[in-house]
Amino acid sequence: MKKIASFLVACSMVLGLAGCAGSPVSSSAAGAGSSAAGSAAASTAGSAASAEGMKIVFVSSPSGVDDGSFVQNSYEGVLNFIDSRGSIDTVTDIVEPTGDTTAAVQAVADVIADYDVIVTPGFQFAGIGTLAQENPDKQFILIDTVATDESGNVAELDNVTSLIFAEEEGGFFAGLAAALTTKTGKVASVHGVAFESNVNYQYGFESGVKYANEHYGTTAEVVEIAAYAGTDSTGNNVGGNYVGKFDDPATGKIIGQTLIGEGCDVLFAAAGDSGNGVLTAVKEAKDVYFIGCDADQYDDGANGDSNVVLTSSLKCMDVTVERELNKIVDGTFAGGTQLLKADSDSTGFVSEEGRQQLSEDALTKMNECLQLVKDGTIVPASATNGYTPEDFPGLK
């Protein structure tokens, strides 16, 4: 698994085969279930972890820990924690390949007895609430989803923390970068499945392009292919360019090639492994940039003597996962949902010299907007905040 060292620097500077387990790794490099007993169990587990080390299981579906983006960076947080503790802890990674929500939860149920801490990245694990309630001595760290019980009701539990990121902010920065860079005047974003988090990225991207057109004199157009429009969980057509899966780079490449054929010269991909197909399409084209997602993907952009990655939008998932694991050790771990945004340096974009290819003017404008997002002047549209890319705070 390649280590995203550059992303670790970036974050520190701004602060889915069911039951098929890999080898354990020792790295060197609150509501329905809330109770005093649950809190006591968490505290006891923390004390034991501090003295003896923890057995951690990292379950993903359908992407493994080498997707170069969302899952991999989340896993990096576990590895960093293990490294910081002198490798007294271990982690086993498990991949449930179907992406089915029931199968994902079952993959955790199959192994829960053998581990102290369960880390799960992705919406597929939302239904883990009942399992967590039945196992109050286990700690759960959910990334990009909120725990629900078997009836679909939100389950606030002392032993489950849900890390939710404002994806629309990352999408906004990608849209800004695209609009401020394009020479053809056509840009696009590509996504996996029209679940809330991906629609957030889409709306954020569109918001960023719209903001640049409104405030910086750009005239960028967001290109969408009707055949790949997304349908959200309520059945609404949200437009955009959706692969339909997070682990289908072949279709991702086709969509990327089609968009390039339509004249797009900057493509943003928030699609997991499917986004790697978009990256391949960009590499095979000429004078086209790729914007990475979740982690610094600059190294993945190497293309002969050049690099196709313009910049990458960031979620500091490694930092937040490591922080939650440390809370288990020191006894401060608490259940609940955390909304992580730019104001806590949890979202942003790669601005480090040598890791991006933004013009000086574009970088200045994006840093200006970063501060406006942090202080709430700009609130990019998302699937849930009631705003649209045509009408959001800060646009006018």
PDB file of C-alpha atoms in Angstrom, residues 92 105 111 167 199 263 278 329 360 387:
ATOM      1  CA  THR A  92      -6.359  -6.150  10.197  1.00  0.00           C
ATOM      2  CA  VAL A 105     -22.601  -4.855   8.351  1.00  0.00           C
ATOM      3  CA  VAL A 111     -15.313 -10.646  13.205  1.00  0.00           C
ATOM      4  CA  GLU A 167     -17.723  17.477   1.058  1.00  0.00           C
ATOM      5  CA  VAL A 199     -23.994  14.933  -4.475  1.00  0.00           C
ATOM      6  CA  GLY A 263     -13.947  19.882 -24.806  1.00  0.00           C
ATOM      7  CA  VAL A 278     -10.914   9.236 -15.111  1.00  0.00           C
ATOM      8  CA  VAL A 329      -6.450   5.341  24.780  1.00  0.00           C
ATOM      9  CA  GLU A 360      -0.066  32.268  -8.698  1.00  0.00           C
ATOM     10  CA  TYR A 387     -28.924  25.980  -1.129  1.00  0.00           C
TER      11      TYR A 387
END
